[in-house]
Structures are given as structure tokens and as C-alpha cells.
GROMACS .gro file of C-alpha atoms in nm:
model
   71
    1MET     CA    1   0.000   0.000   0.000
    2GLY     CA    2   0.119   0.351  -0.080
    3ALA     CA    3   0.154   0.625   0.172
    4ALA     CA    4  -0.141   0.853   0.232
    5PRO     CA    5  -0.118   1.191   0.061
    6ALA     CA    6   0.028   1.468   0.273
    7TYR     CA    7  -0.229   1.676   0.459
    8GLU     CA    8  -0.255   2.035   0.340
    9PHE     CA    9  -0.334   2.290   0.604
   10PRO     CA   10  -0.559   2.577   0.495
   11PRO     CA   11  -0.410   2.927   0.475
   12ILE     CA   12  -0.394   3.093   0.817
   13PRO     CA   13  -0.651   3.375   0.845
   14SER     CA   14  -0.532   3.732   0.892
   15GLN     CA   15  -0.514   3.885   1.239
   16LYS     CA   16  -0.821   4.091   1.148
   17GLU     CA   17  -1.020   3.776   1.062
   18LEU     CA   18  -0.905   3.600   1.379
   19ASP     CA   19  -1.026   3.898   1.584
   20GLU     CA   20  -1.347   3.938   1.384
   21TYR     CA   21  -1.450   3.577   1.451
   22ASP     CA   22  -1.327   3.583   1.814
   23VAL     CA   23  -1.099   3.286   1.759
   24PRO     CA   24  -0.963   3.185   2.101
   25PHE     CA   25  -0.587   3.219   2.142
   26LEU     CA   26  -0.565   2.842   2.184
   27ASN     CA   27  -0.706   2.793   1.832
   28ARG     CA   28  -0.500   3.055   1.652
   29ASP     CA   29  -0.285   2.800   1.475
   30LYS     CA   30  -0.267   2.611   1.144
   31CYS     CA   31  -0.630   2.504   1.195
   32ALA     CA   32  -0.780   2.847   1.265
   33ALA     CA   33  -0.956   2.855   0.927
   34LYS     CA   34  -1.121   2.519   1.005
   35TRP     CA   35  -1.228   2.652   1.346
   36ILE     CA   36  -1.389   2.956   1.179
   37GLU     CA   37  -1.576   2.735   0.929
   38TYR     CA   38  -1.704   2.511   1.208
   39ASN     CA   39  -1.820   2.800   1.422
   40LYS     CA   40  -1.988   2.974   1.129
   41CYS     CA   41  -2.189   2.656   1.082
   42LEU     CA   42  -2.277   2.637   1.452
   43ASN     CA   43  -2.382   3.002   1.455
   44LYS     CA   44  -2.636   2.936   1.180
   45GLY     CA   45  -2.829   2.728   1.433
   46THR     CA   46  -2.813   2.413   1.224
   47SER     CA   47  -2.733   2.073   1.362
   48PHE     CA   48  -2.568   1.956   1.040
   49CYS     CA   49  -2.212   2.061   1.117
   50SER     CA   50  -2.054   1.719   1.144
   51ALA     CA   51  -1.848   1.759   0.824
   52THR     CA   52  -1.695   2.091   0.935
   53LYS     CA   53  -1.647   1.954   1.287
   54ASP     CA   54  -1.468   1.647   1.150
   55ALA     CA   55  -1.250   1.865   0.924
   56PHE     CA   56  -1.149   2.082   1.222
   57TYR     CA   57  -1.063   1.784   1.444
   58GLU     CA   58  -0.874   1.611   1.161
   59CYS     CA   59  -0.666   1.926   1.120
   60GLN     CA   60  -0.600   1.937   1.496
   61TYR     CA   61  -0.499   1.569   1.492
   62VAL     CA   62  -0.255   1.612   1.202
   63ALA     CA   63  -0.104   1.922   1.365
   64LEU     CA   64  -0.057   1.732   1.692
   65LYS     CA   65   0.107   1.439   1.514
   66GLN     CA   66   0.348   1.679   1.341
   67ARG     CA   67   0.440   1.843   1.672
   68LEU     CA   68   0.500   1.504   1.836
   69GLU     CA   69   0.715   1.381   1.545
   70LYS     CA   70   0.949   1.678   1.591
   71HIS     CA   71   1.038   1.562   1.941
   0.00000   0.00000   0.00000
């Protein structure tokens, strides 16, 4: 079996966007754009946010794995 394709992180939002969407300091990382997408979905009052939630947590998981591999 071949290796899985490398995960591509989304572009990091600008400081203005991070402030505009009240992104917590803890989430101002490579996955901030995914956090914003997820919270936009939640703020619409819909309960169909599982895809954006999964995308955010996948991003967090990949980022954690990368940090752990460096040590």
C-alpha cells in the first residue's frame, strides 16, 4: 500500500479575521480557518455541522502528530 497523501493545512486567516471571529488564542494555529468554518456553521443554528467539525478535528490531529514527530 502507498503512503497517504500529505495533509494540506488551509491558509492561516489574517489577524483581522481572527479577531473578527473571536478565535480563542488556543485555536490561533494552522487550523484556525477550520475553526472559523465550524463556528460559522454552529452560529447558523443548524445541527448539520458534522463535516466541518470532522475537518477541524482532523486538522488538529494532524497538527498534533506533526508536533509530536518533531520531538
